[in-house]
PDB file of C-alpha atoms in Angstrom:
ATOM      1  CA  MET X   1     -67.468  13.182  52.977  1.00 46.00           C
ATOM      2  CA  LYS X   2     -69.884  13.019  50.126  1.00 45.00           C
ATOM      3  CA  THR X   3     -71.959   9.844  49.547  1.00 45.00           C
ATOM      4  CA  SER X   4     -72.205   8.804  45.857  1.00 46.00           C
ATOM      5  CA  THR X   5     -75.858   8.320  44.796  1.00 44.00           C
ATOM      6  CA  SER X   6     -74.579   5.695  42.406  1.00 46.00           C
ATOM      7  CA  VAL X   7     -73.705   3.469  45.564  1.00 44.00           C
ATOM      8  CA  LEU X   8     -76.956   4.486  47.399  1.00 40.00           C
ATOM      9  CA  LEU X   9     -79.392   3.628  44.679  1.00 40.00           C
ATOM     10  CA  PRO X  10     -78.434  -0.129  44.160  1.00 43.00           C
ATOM     11  CA  ALA X  11     -78.196  -0.563  47.907  1.00 41.00           C
ATOM     12  CA  THR X  12     -81.518   1.079  48.366  1.00 37.00           C
ATOM     13  CA  ALA X  13     -83.042  -1.010  45.640  1.00 36.00           C
ATOM     14  CA  LEU X  14     -81.639  -4.220  47.211  1.00 35.00           C
ATOM     15  CA  ILE X  15     -83.213  -3.302  50.529  1.00 37.00           C
ATOM     16  CA  VAL X  16     -86.618  -2.558  49.066  1.00 34.00           C
ATOM     17  CA  ILE X  17     -86.594  -5.757  46.979  1.00 35.00           C
ATOM     18  CA  THR X  18     -85.627  -7.856  50.038  1.00 35.00           C
ATOM     19  CA  LEU X  19     -88.349  -6.253  52.128  1.00 33.00           C
ATOM     20  CA  PHE X  20     -90.951  -6.770  49.253  1.00 35.00           C
ATOM     21  CA  VAL X  21     -90.049 -10.489  48.910  1.00 34.00           C
ATOM     22  CA  ALA X  22     -90.056 -11.037  52.629  1.00 36.00           C
ATOM     23  CA  CYS X  23     -93.430  -9.374  53.109  1.00 35.00           C
ATOM     24  CA  ASN X  24     -95.031 -11.142  50.183  1.00 37.00           C
ATOM     25  CA  SER X  25     -93.636 -14.763  50.510  1.00 40.00           C
ATOM     26  CA  LYS X  26     -96.137 -17.341  51.504  1.00 49.00           C
ATOM     27  CA  LYS X  27     -96.442 -17.979  55.218  1.00 56.00           C
ATOM     28  CA  GLN X  28     -95.237 -21.631  55.740  1.00 63.00           C
ATOM     29  CA  PRO X  29     -96.494 -23.732  58.613  1.00 72.00           C
ATOM     30  CA  ALA X  30     -94.709 -22.664  61.843  1.00 70.00           C
ATOM     31  CA  ASN X  31     -92.152 -25.237  63.236  1.00 70.00           C
ATOM     32  CA  SER X  32     -94.121 -25.550  66.398  1.00 65.00           C
ATOM     33  CA  GLN X  33     -97.312 -26.793  64.652  1.00 86.00           C
ATOM     34  CA  THR X  34     -98.723 -30.195  65.224  1.00 93.00           C
ATOM     35  CA  MET X  35     -99.236 -32.685  62.333  1.00 97.00           C
ATOM     36  CA  SER X  36    -102.961 -31.886  62.528  1.00 97.00           C
ATOM     37  CA  GLU X  37    -102.397 -28.159  62.392  1.00 97.00           C
ATOM     38  CA  THR X  38    -100.029 -28.681  59.495  1.00 97.00           C
ATOM     39  CA  ASP X  39    -102.600 -30.888  57.779  1.00 98.00           C
ATOM     40  CA  ARG X  40    -105.305 -28.241  58.193  1.00 98.00           C
ATOM     41  CA  TYR X  41    -102.909 -25.559  56.808  1.00 98.00           C
ATOM     42  CA  TYR X  42    -102.393 -27.397  53.530  1.00 98.00           C
ATOM     43  CA  SER X  43    -106.125 -28.134  53.373  1.00 98.00           C
ATOM     44  CA  ALA X  44    -106.776 -24.396  53.596  1.00 98.00           C
ATOM     45  CA  MET X  45    -104.168 -23.882  50.951  1.00 98.00           C
ATOM     46  CA  SER X  46    -105.808 -26.377  48.716  1.00 98.00           C
ATOM     47  CA  ALA X  47    -109.140 -24.450  49.077  1.00 97.00           C
ATOM     48  CA  LYS X  48    -107.532 -21.251  48.275  1.00 97.00           C
ATOM     49  CA  GLU X  49    -104.804 -22.139  45.766  1.00 97.00           C
ATOM     50  CA  GLY X  50    -105.803 -25.573  44.450  1.00 97.00           C
ATOM     51  CA  MET X  51    -104.892 -29.128  45.306  1.00 97.00           C
ATOM     52  CA  ASN X  52    -101.841 -29.185  43.084  1.00 98.00           C
ATOM     53  CA  ALA X  53    -100.337 -26.155  44.923  1.00 98.00           C
ATOM     54  CA  ALA X  54    -100.992 -27.570  48.238  1.00 98.00           C
ATOM     55  CA  PHE X  55     -99.696 -30.988  47.500  1.00 98.00           C
ATOM     56  CA  LEU X  56     -96.532 -29.484  45.871  1.00 98.00           C
ATOM     57  CA  ALA X  57     -95.988 -27.444  49.032  1.00 98.00           C
ATOM     58  CA  MET X  58     -96.635 -30.284  51.451  1.00 98.00           C
ATOM     59  CA  PHE X  59     -94.585 -33.186  50.061  1.00 98.00           C
ATOM     60  CA  ASP X  60     -91.124 -34.130  51.133  1.00 98.00           C
ATOM     61  CA  SER X  61     -88.530 -34.723  48.397  1.00 97.00           C
ATOM     62  CA  ALA X  62     -88.919 -38.537  48.972  1.00 97.00           C
ATOM     63  CA  GLY X  63     -92.626 -38.396  49.252  1.00 98.00           C
ATOM     64  CA  VAL X  64     -95.022 -41.069  47.783  1.00 98.00           C
ATOM     65  CA  ILE X  65     -98.608 -40.827  46.686  1.00 98.00           C
ATOM     66  CA  LEU X  66    -100.744 -44.005  46.546  1.00 98.00           C
ATOM     67  CA  ARG X  67    -103.789 -43.919  44.295  1.00 95.00           C
ATOM     68  CA  ALA X  68    -106.305 -46.570  43.351  1.00 92.00           C
ATOM     69  CA  ASN X  69    -105.437 -48.410  40.187  1.00 92.00           C
ATOM     70  CA  HIS X  70    -102.113 -46.628  39.845  1.00 94.00           C
ATOM     71  CA  MET X  71     -98.538 -47.590  40.593  1.00 97.00           C
ATOM     72  CA  PRO X  72     -97.094 -45.597  43.521  1.00 98.00           C
ATOM     73  CA  ILE X  73     -95.935 -42.103  42.429  1.00 98.00           C
ATOM     74  CA  VAL X  74     -92.534 -41.910  44.091  1.00 98.00           C
ATOM     75  CA  GLY X  75     -90.371 -38.848  44.680  1.00 98.00           C
ATOM     76  CA  PHE X  76     -91.096 -35.184  44.329  1.00 98.00           C
ATOM     77  CA  ASP X  77     -90.276 -34.888  40.587  1.00 98.00           C
ATOM     78  CA  SER X  78     -92.785 -37.678  39.756  1.00 98.00           C
ATOM     79  CA  ILE X  79     -95.409 -36.146  42.152  1.00 98.00           C
ATOM     80  CA  ARG X  80     -94.926 -32.657  40.353  1.00 98.00           C
ATOM     81  CA  ALA X  81     -95.121 -34.245  36.874  1.00 98.00           C
ATOM     82  CA  THR X  82     -98.152 -36.187  37.763  1.00 97.00           C
ATOM     83  CA  LEU X  83    -100.031 -33.347  39.405  1.00 96.00           C
ATOM     84  CA  LEU X  84     -99.260 -30.732  36.729  1.00 96.00           C
ATOM     85  CA  ALA X  85    -100.489 -33.084  33.970  1.00 96.00           C
ATOM     86  CA  GLU X  86    -103.908 -32.919  35.597  1.00 94.00           C
ATOM     87  CA  SER X  87    -105.910 -29.700  35.937  1.00 95.00           C
ATOM     88  CA  ASP X  88    -107.314 -28.968  39.368  1.00 96.00           C
ATOM     89  CA  THR X  89    -109.400 -25.928  38.232  1.00 96.00           C
ATOM     90  CA  ALA X  90    -112.863 -27.655  38.184  1.00 96.00           C
ATOM     91  CA  PHE X  91    -112.833 -28.784  41.722  1.00 97.00           C
ATOM     92  CA  THR X  92    -111.899 -28.009  45.324  1.00 97.00           C
ATOM     93  CA  LEU X  93    -110.391 -30.647  47.515  1.00 98.00           C
ATOM     94  CA  THR X  94    -110.241 -29.975  51.331  1.00 98.00           C
ATOM     95  CA  TRP X  95    -109.754 -32.411  54.230  1.00 98.00           C
ATOM     96  CA  GLU X  96    -110.014 -32.626  57.930  1.00 98.00           C
ATOM     97  CA  PRO X  97    -107.819 -34.635  60.142  1.00 98.00           C
ATOM     98  CA  LEU X  98    -109.485 -36.690  62.859  1.00 98.00           C
ATOM     99  CA  PHE X  99    -106.578 -38.204  64.515  1.00 98.00           C
ATOM    100  CA  GLU X 100    -102.705 -37.901  64.673  1.00 98.00           C
ATOM    101  CA  LYS X 101    -100.128 -40.165  66.373  1.00 98.00           C
ATOM    102  CA  MET X 102     -96.417 -39.323  66.663  1.00 97.00           C
ATOM    103  CA  ALA X 103     -93.602 -41.676  67.127  1.00 97.00           C
ATOM    104  CA  ALA X 104     -91.721 -41.582  70.437  1.00 96.00           C
ATOM    105  CA  SER X 105     -88.755 -40.137  68.555  1.00 95.00           C
ATOM    106  CA  GLY X 106     -90.893 -37.082  67.464  1.00 95.00           C
ATOM    107  CA  GLU X 107     -89.516 -37.338  63.875  1.00 96.00           C
ATOM    108  CA  LEU X 108     -92.364 -39.295  62.195  1.00 98.00           C
ATOM    109  CA  GLY X 109     -96.214 -39.534  62.696  1.00 98.00           C
ATOM    110  CA  TYR X 110     -99.382 -39.845  60.863  1.00 98.00           C
ATOM    111  CA  THR X 111    -102.812 -38.173  60.488  1.00 98.00           C
ATOM    112  CA  TYR X 112    -105.992 -39.552  59.243  1.00 98.00           C
ATOM    113  CA  GLY X 113    -109.341 -38.010  58.496  1.00 98.00           C
ATOM    114  CA  THR X 114    -111.946 -37.298  55.909  1.00 98.00           C
ATOM    115  CA  TYR X 115    -111.912 -35.329  52.616  1.00 97.00           C
ATOM    116  CA  GLN X 116    -114.482 -33.617  50.400  1.00 97.00           C
ATOM    117  CA  LEU X 117    -114.291 -32.978  46.794  1.00 97.00           C
ATOM    118  CA  LYS X 118    -116.702 -30.283  45.501  1.00 97.00           C
ATOM    119  CA  ASP X 119    -117.399 -28.868  41.967  1.00 96.00           C
ATOM    120  CA  LYS X 120    -116.224 -25.335  41.765  1.00 95.00           C
ATOM    121  CA  ALA X 121    -118.861 -23.989  39.490  1.00 94.00           C
ATOM    122  CA  SER X 122    -121.771 -25.261  41.519  1.00 96.00           C
ATOM    123  CA  ASP X 123    -120.178 -25.845  44.886  1.00 92.00           C
ATOM    124  CA  SER X 124    -121.976 -29.314  44.936  1.00 95.00           C
ATOM    125  CA  LEU X 125    -120.338 -32.341  46.477  1.00 95.00           C
ATOM    126  CA  MET X 126    -118.674 -34.571  44.038  1.00 94.00           C
ATOM    127  CA  GLY X 127    -117.350 -37.152  46.556  1.00 95.00           C
ATOM    128  CA  VAL X 128    -116.167 -37.863  50.127  1.00 97.00           C
ATOM    129  CA  GLY X 129    -113.684 -40.229  51.434  1.00 97.00           C
ATOM    130  CA  LYS X 130    -110.947 -41.108  53.982  1.00 97.00           C
ATOM    131  CA  TYR X 131    -107.253 -40.378  53.777  1.00 98.00           C
ATOM    132  CA  ALA X 132    -104.104 -41.070  55.691  1.00 98.00           C
ATOM    133  CA  THR X 133    -100.874 -39.101  55.611  1.00 98.00           C
ATOM    134  CA  ILE X 134     -97.565 -40.149  57.023  1.00 98.00           C
ATOM    135  CA  TRP X 135     -95.514 -37.089  58.111  1.00 98.00           C
ATOM    136  CA  ILE X 136     -91.684 -36.535  58.513  1.00 98.00           C
ATOM    137  CA  LYS X 137     -90.300 -33.715  60.531  1.00 97.00           C
ATOM    138  CA  GLN X 138     -87.795 -31.617  58.716  1.00 96.00           C
ATOM    139  CA  ALA X 139     -84.555 -30.215  59.913  1.00 95.00           C
ATOM    140  CA  ASP X 140     -86.341 -26.782  60.506  1.00 95.00           C
ATOM    141  CA  GLY X 141     -89.086 -28.501  62.812  1.00 94.00           C
ATOM    142  CA  THR X 142     -91.845 -28.365  60.063  1.00 96.00           C
ATOM    143  CA  TRP X 143     -93.716 -31.334  58.836  1.00 97.00           C
ATOM    144  CA  LYS X 144     -93.737 -32.588  55.313  1.00 98.00           C
ATOM    145  CA  ALA X 145     -95.788 -35.551  53.808  1.00 98.00           C
ATOM    146  CA  ILE X 146     -93.693 -38.545  53.123  1.00 98.00           C
ATOM    147  CA  LEU X 147     -96.666 -40.807  52.084  1.00 98.00           C
ATOM    148  CA  ASP X 148    -100.383 -40.021  51.294  1.00 98.00           C
ATOM    149  CA  THR X 149    -103.242 -42.182  50.344  1.00 98.00           C
ATOM    150  CA  GLY X 150    -106.952 -42.001  50.312  1.00 96.00           C
ATOM    151  CA  ASN X 151    -110.048 -43.920  49.224  1.00 95.00           C
ATOM    152  CA  PRO X 152    -113.563 -42.632  48.292  1.00 94.00           C
ATOM    153  CA  GLY X 153    -116.696 -43.275  50.190  1.00 90.00           C
ATOM    154  CA  LEU X 154    -117.573 -43.240  53.701  1.00 84.00           C
ATOM    155  CA  GLY X 155    -120.273 -45.921  53.701  1.00 70.00           C
ATOM    156  CA  GLU X 156    -123.361 -45.699  55.860  1.00 61.00           C
ATOM    157  CA  LYS X 157    -122.927 -45.112  59.562  1.00 56.00           C
ATOM    158  CA  LYS X 158    -124.251 -48.009  61.736  1.00 50.00           C
TER     159      LYS X 158
END
């Protein structure tokens, strides 16, 4: 029996495309990661790809961002519109969780920590502060941010 090349070419192309996409897709946080590990993953993404990309990847569809002097930004579509209206190319935002606590159900928890904002051109420190993120476990076991807030300054240590 002869195999038609017109059947093999589309099938081969489909396999090659599937493998290419699978190998080049961004690695998502593993579903076994703690909230702090997930938090660090998105901080590293922010350093590499920018704050907007990291926040868009980390927020749940019902997420909320609380900012000073601003009404709450509610829902993924509003978060995306707000973030994409502001360029993040001049600065780098990174953060480090200091603590995490999970609800007894294992479906909700929070992290808090410190953040740094640096000027990309000079790598000079533009600001530091504190943040808190509430995380919700997804059906696949990964964590997504449901609420995030932060405030500038750390004050003097006493």
